[in-house]
């Protein structure tokens, strides 16, 4: 009984730390792969093979190291035609943002065909609803001081992308409903008086 009470007290005191560790489980699983290739780049050693992590159904992330960079490529499957259009706009903004933030990683994207860096890789998806997003991480992003933050940001890229696509669609739908409501009000005000039914008594109309 005393052991149980001590155990409960210890668990209650560490519940915030335990919750934080549990929330980092997915991040830490990704981190082990990223750290391996970050250390290769730090040692200026090019990787002989590309790491493939199947992080979602029919989607994968490809990681490789060169002497001066680490290349991370996400394959993304868009199941809705609208997602493709919004995704292209969003990724173009992502790419153009580097003009204002020179320290940001280089971002490249392509649709339909995988990039040349993945030539020879098995089971690559192709099609109009397939996108490949490439992040080029330079030594300033993979140093011991910065690599934790880099992993924190990049491992959740797919979630970040699809979250913003869904938010954009929700915003567009709300604006469409708002405009439709405004147009209906204008049409109702524009009805000619002759088209309005006037009742004179019960069951009589003119």
mmCIF file of C-alpha atoms in Angstrom:
data_model
loop_
_atom_site.group_PDB
_atom_site.id
_atom_site.type_symbol
_atom_site.label_atom_id
_atom_site.label_comp_id
_atom_site.label_asym_id
_atom_site.label_seq_id
_atom_site.Cartn_x
_atom_site.Cartn_y
_atom_site.Cartn_z
ATOM 1 C CA UNK A 1 0.000 0.000 0.000
ATOM 2 C CA UNK A 2 2.773 2.438 0.883
ATOM 3 C CA UNK A 3 4.573 1.636 -2.382
ATOM 4 C CA UNK A 4 1.358 2.295 -4.312
ATOM 5 C CA UNK A 5 0.831 5.644 -2.566
ATOM 6 C CA UNK A 6 4.400 6.716 -3.334
ATOM 7 C CA UNK A 7 3.974 5.601 -6.940
ATOM 8 C CA UNK A 8 0.747 7.584 -7.354
ATOM 9 C CA UNK A 9 2.328 10.662 -5.768
ATOM 10 C CA UNK A 10 5.355 10.407 -8.053
ATOM 11 C CA UNK A 11 3.174 9.937 -11.141
ATOM 12 C CA UNK A 12 0.961 12.885 -10.199
ATOM 13 C CA UNK A 13 4.021 15.096 -9.758
ATOM 14 C CA UNK A 14 5.478 14.085 -13.113
ATOM 15 C CA UNK A 15 2.248 14.100 -15.130
ATOM 16 C CA UNK A 16 3.186 17.248 -17.060
ATOM 17 C CA UNK A 17 6.596 15.837 -17.927
ATOM 18 C CA UNK A 18 5.025 12.531 -18.953
ATOM 19 C CA UNK A 19 2.442 14.276 -21.106
ATOM 20 C CA UNK A 20 5.185 16.264 -22.824
ATOM 21 C CA UNK A 21 7.230 13.132 -23.497
ATOM 22 C CA UNK A 22 4.176 11.371 -24.920
ATOM 23 C CA UNK A 23 3.433 14.316 -27.215
ATOM 24 C CA UNK A 24 7.006 14.154 -28.572
ATOM 25 C CA UNK A 25 6.837 10.463 -29.472
ATOM 26 C CA UNK A 26 6.216 11.027 -33.197
ATOM 27 C CA UNK A 27 8.769 13.832 -33.311
ATOM 28 C CA UNK A 28 11.462 11.705 -31.676
ATOM 29 C CA UNK A 29 10.828 8.828 -34.082
ATOM 30 C CA UNK A 30 11.521 11.198 -36.974
ATOM 31 C CA UNK A 31 14.455 12.798 -35.145
ATOM 32 C CA UNK A 32 16.518 9.607 -35.086
ATOM 33 C CA UNK A 33 16.587 9.524 -38.896
ATOM 34 C CA UNK A 34 17.182 13.241 -39.358
ATOM 35 C CA UNK A 35 19.989 13.358 -36.795
ATOM 36 C CA UNK A 36 21.793 10.504 -38.558
ATOM 37 C CA UNK A 37 21.899 12.423 -41.838
ATOM 38 C CA UNK A 38 22.615 15.760 -40.153
ATOM 39 C CA UNK A 39 25.718 14.204 -38.593
ATOM 40 C CA UNK A 40 26.770 12.841 -41.985
ATOM 41 C CA UNK A 41 26.576 16.305 -43.469
ATOM 42 C CA UNK A 42 28.433 17.752 -40.480
ATOM 43 C CA UNK A 43 31.233 15.262 -41.147
ATOM 44 C CA UNK A 44 31.076 16.217 -44.846
ATOM 45 C CA UNK A 45 30.185 12.650 -45.776
ATOM 46 C CA UNK A 46 27.722 11.959 -48.567
ATOM 47 C CA UNK A 47 25.169 9.231 -47.839
ATOM 48 C CA UNK A 48 25.371 6.079 -49.955
ATOM 49 C CA UNK A 49 21.616 5.550 -49.804
ATOM 50 C CA UNK A 50 18.452 7.563 -49.296
ATOM 51 C CA UNK A 51 16.374 6.966 -46.172
ATOM 52 C CA UNK A 52 12.692 6.334 -46.903
ATOM 53 C CA UNK A 53 10.139 6.913 -44.156
ATOM 54 C CA UNK A 54 6.552 5.910 -44.949
ATOM 55 C CA UNK A 55 4.935 8.431 -42.650
ATOM 56 C CA UNK A 56 1.412 8.284 -44.107
ATOM 57 C CA UNK A 57 -0.692 6.041 -46.301
ATOM 58 C CA UNK A 58 0.823 6.073 -49.827
ATOM 59 C CA UNK A 59 3.117 8.957 -48.842
ATOM 60 C CA UNK A 60 6.772 9.009 -47.857
ATOM 61 C CA UNK A 61 9.650 11.304 -46.962
ATOM 62 C CA UNK A 62 13.072 10.801 -48.550
ATOM 63 C CA UNK A 63 16.223 11.984 -46.758
ATOM 64 C CA UNK A 64 19.750 12.086 -48.159
ATOM 65 C CA UNK A 65 22.976 13.847 -47.179
ATOM 66 C CA UNK A 66 25.601 15.527 -49.322
ATOM 67 C CA UNK A 67 28.798 17.170 -48.165
ATOM 68 C CA UNK A 68 27.214 20.626 -48.129
ATOM 69 C CA UNK A 69 23.489 19.970 -47.616
ATOM 70 C CA UNK A 70 20.752 17.599 -46.516
ATOM 71 C CA UNK A 71 17.888 17.076 -48.947
ATOM 72 C CA UNK A 72 14.442 16.218 -47.594
ATOM 73 C CA UNK A 73 11.680 15.353 -50.091
ATOM 74 C CA UNK A 74 8.035 14.848 -49.147
ATOM 75 C CA UNK A 75 5.646 13.041 -51.454
ATOM 76 C CA UNK A 76 2.068 14.234 -50.989
ATOM 77 C CA UNK A 77 -1.156 12.745 -52.304
ATOM 78 C CA UNK A 78 -4.017 15.172 -52.973
ATOM 79 C CA UNK A 79 -7.354 13.339 -52.969
ATOM 80 C CA UNK A 80 -9.486 16.354 -53.890
ATOM 81 C CA UNK A 81 -9.027 18.383 -57.136
ATOM 82 C CA UNK A 82 -9.519 21.618 -55.180
ATOM 83 C CA UNK A 83 -6.643 20.641 -52.879
ATOM 84 C CA UNK A 84 -4.311 20.534 -55.885
ATOM 85 C CA UNK A 85 -5.138 24.121 -56.893
ATOM 86 C CA UNK A 86 -4.898 25.530 -53.364
ATOM 87 C CA UNK A 87 -1.781 23.459 -52.671
ATOM 88 C CA UNK A 88 -0.005 24.914 -55.714
ATOM 89 C CA UNK A 89 -0.771 28.468 -54.575
ATOM 90 C CA UNK A 90 0.354 27.732 -51.032
ATOM 91 C CA UNK A 91 3.603 26.032 -52.094
ATOM 92 C CA UNK A 92 4.407 28.872 -54.494
ATOM 93 C CA UNK A 93 4.120 31.306 -51.584
ATOM 94 C CA UNK A 94 6.313 28.962 -49.552
ATOM 95 C CA UNK A 95 8.918 29.055 -52.308
ATOM 96 C CA UNK A 96 8.749 32.837 -52.781
ATOM 97 C CA UNK A 97 9.081 33.485 -49.036
ATOM 98 C CA UNK A 98 12.804 32.785 -49.287
ATOM 99 C CA UNK A 99 13.231 36.054 -51.160
ATOM 100 C CA UNK A 100 12.334 37.901 -47.973
ATOM 101 C CA UNK A 101 14.042 35.420 -45.614
ATOM 102 C CA UNK A 102 17.457 34.492 -46.946
ATOM 103 C CA UNK A 103 18.203 32.188 -43.991
ATOM 104 C CA UNK A 104 15.229 29.938 -44.793
ATOM 105 C CA UNK A 105 15.791 26.572 -46.529
ATOM 106 C CA UNK A 106 15.388 26.404 -50.277
ATOM 107 C CA UNK A 107 11.977 24.995 -51.228
ATOM 108 C CA UNK A 108 11.214 23.326 -54.571
ATOM 109 C CA UNK A 109 8.068 21.536 -55.661
ATOM 110 C CA UNK A 110 6.821 19.569 -58.630
ATOM 111 C CA UNK A 111 3.601 17.841 -59.649
ATOM 112 C CA UNK A 112 3.056 14.615 -61.505
ATOM 113 C CA UNK A 113 6.677 13.449 -61.768
ATOM 114 C CA UNK A 114 9.218 12.867 -58.963
ATOM 115 C CA UNK A 115 12.329 15.087 -58.886
ATOM 116 C CA UNK A 116 15.625 13.915 -60.345
ATOM 117 C CA UNK A 117 17.048 13.294 -56.856
ATOM 118 C CA UNK A 118 14.702 10.293 -56.522
ATOM 119 C CA UNK A 119 15.691 8.573 -59.753
ATOM 120 C CA UNK A 120 16.087 4.860 -59.119
ATOM 121 C CA UNK A 121 13.888 4.822 -56.022
ATOM 122 C CA UNK A 122 11.205 2.091 -56.009
ATOM 123 C CA UNK A 123 7.439 2.565 -55.967
ATOM 124 C CA UNK A 124 7.423 6.270 -56.790
ATOM 125 C CA UNK A 125 3.948 7.679 -57.319
ATOM 126 C CA UNK A 126 3.078 9.570 -60.481
ATOM 127 C CA UNK A 127 -0.050 11.449 -61.506
ATOM 128 C CA UNK A 128 -1.741 14.813 -61.560
ATOM 129 C CA UNK A 129 -2.696 14.523 -57.884
ATOM 130 C CA UNK A 130 0.835 13.716 -56.682
ATOM 131 C CA UNK A 131 3.130 16.463 -55.423
ATOM 132 C CA UNK A 132 6.788 16.376 -54.390
ATOM 133 C CA UNK A 133 8.108 19.079 -52.053
ATOM 134 C CA UNK A 134 11.875 19.396 -51.634
ATOM 135 C CA UNK A 135 13.617 21.138 -48.725
ATOM 136 C CA UNK A 136 17.321 21.840 -49.105
ATOM 137 C CA UNK A 137 18.829 22.186 -45.624
ATOM 138 C CA UNK A 138 22.201 23.898 -45.469
ATOM 139 C CA UNK A 139 24.792 23.605 -42.662
ATOM 140 C CA UNK A 140 23.271 26.565 -40.804
ATOM 141 C CA UNK A 141 20.063 24.526 -40.404
ATOM 142 C CA UNK A 142 21.746 21.310 -39.265
ATOM 143 C CA UNK A 143 24.252 22.586 -36.694
ATOM 144 C CA UNK A 144 23.864 21.134 -33.164
ATOM 145 C CA UNK A 145 22.442 24.463 -31.999
ATOM 146 C CA UNK A 146 19.725 24.559 -34.683
ATOM 147 C CA UNK A 147 18.971 20.944 -35.587
ATOM 148 C CA UNK A 148 16.341 20.407 -32.867
ATOM 149 C CA UNK A 149 14.325 23.362 -34.113
ATOM 150 C CA UNK A 150 14.740 22.185 -37.720
ATOM 151 C CA UNK A 151 13.390 18.739 -36.821
ATOM 152 C CA UNK A 152 10.514 20.260 -34.835
ATOM 153 C CA UNK A 153 9.411 22.264 -37.865
ATOM 154 C CA UNK A 154 10.048 19.924 -40.761
ATOM 155 C CA UNK A 155 8.642 16.674 -39.360
ATOM 156 C CA UNK A 156 5.130 18.133 -39.265
ATOM 157 C CA UNK A 157 5.223 19.717 -42.720
ATOM 158 C CA UNK A 158 2.494 17.487 -44.172
ATOM 159 C CA UNK A 159 0.149 18.280 -41.279
ATOM 160 C CA UNK A 160 0.961 21.982 -41.677
ATOM 161 C CA UNK A 161 0.274 21.898 -45.428
ATOM 162 C CA UNK A 162 -3.043 20.062 -45.287
ATOM 163 C CA UNK A 163 -4.219 22.098 -42.294
ATOM 164 C CA UNK A 164 -3.793 25.322 -44.257
ATOM 165 C CA UNK A 165 -5.443 23.826 -47.346
ATOM 166 C CA UNK A 166 -8.509 22.901 -45.266
ATOM 167 C CA UNK A 167 -8.550 26.352 -43.629
ATOM 168 C CA UNK A 168 -8.377 28.010 -47.048
ATOM 169 C CA UNK A 169 -11.288 25.915 -48.328
ATOM 170 C CA UNK A 170 -13.343 26.729 -45.226
ATOM 171 C CA UNK A 171 -12.634 30.451 -45.684
ATOM 172 C CA UNK A 172 -13.597 30.340 -49.385
ATOM 173 C CA UNK A 173 -16.836 28.516 -48.577
ATOM 174 C CA UNK A 174 -17.745 31.056 -45.896
ATOM 175 C CA UNK A 175 -17.106 33.945 -48.313
ATOM 176 C CA UNK A 176 -19.202 32.232 -51.006
ATOM 177 C CA UNK A 177 -22.103 31.768 -48.589
ATOM 178 C CA UNK A 178 -21.818 35.381 -47.480
ATOM 179 C CA UNK A 179 -21.832 36.669 -51.081
ATOM 180 C CA UNK A 180 -24.763 34.417 -52.002
ATOM 181 C CA UNK A 181 -26.748 35.831 -49.091
ATOM 182 C CA UNK A 182 -25.959 39.388 -50.238
ATOM 183 C CA UNK A 183 -27.008 38.645 -53.830
ATOM 184 C CA UNK A 184 -30.307 37.142 -52.666
ATOM 185 C CA UNK A 185 -31.055 40.283 -50.677
ATOM 186 C CA UNK A 186 -30.367 42.438 -53.756
ATOM 187 C CA UNK A 187 -32.617 40.250 -55.911
ATOM 188 C CA UNK A 188 -35.430 40.397 -53.362
ATOM 189 C CA UNK A 189 -35.244 44.176 -53.266
ATOM 190 C CA UNK A 190 -35.263 44.323 -57.077
ATOM 191 C CA UNK A 191 -38.617 42.502 -57.520
ATOM 192 C CA UNK A 192 -41.053 44.690 -59.492
ATOM 193 C CA UNK A 193 -44.138 45.722 -57.572
ATOM 194 C CA UNK A 194 -46.338 44.164 -60.276
ATOM 195 C CA UNK A 195 -44.861 40.756 -59.466
ATOM 196 C CA UNK A 196 -45.855 41.022 -55.818
ATOM 197 C CA UNK A 197 -49.057 39.249 -54.913
ATOM 198 C CA UNK A 198 -51.632 41.365 -53.170
ATOM 199 C CA UNK A 199 -54.429 39.751 -51.284
ATOM 200 C CA UNK A 200 -57.862 41.273 -51.124
ATOM 201 C CA UNK A 201 -59.952 39.243 -48.777
ATOM 202 C CA UNK A 202 -59.819 35.484 -48.402
ATOM 203 C CA UNK A 203 -58.795 33.550 -51.501
ATOM 204 C CA UNK A 204 -58.889 36.582 -53.853
ATOM 205 C CA UNK A 205 -55.767 37.726 -55.621
ATOM 206 C CA UNK A 206 -54.968 40.224 -58.361
#
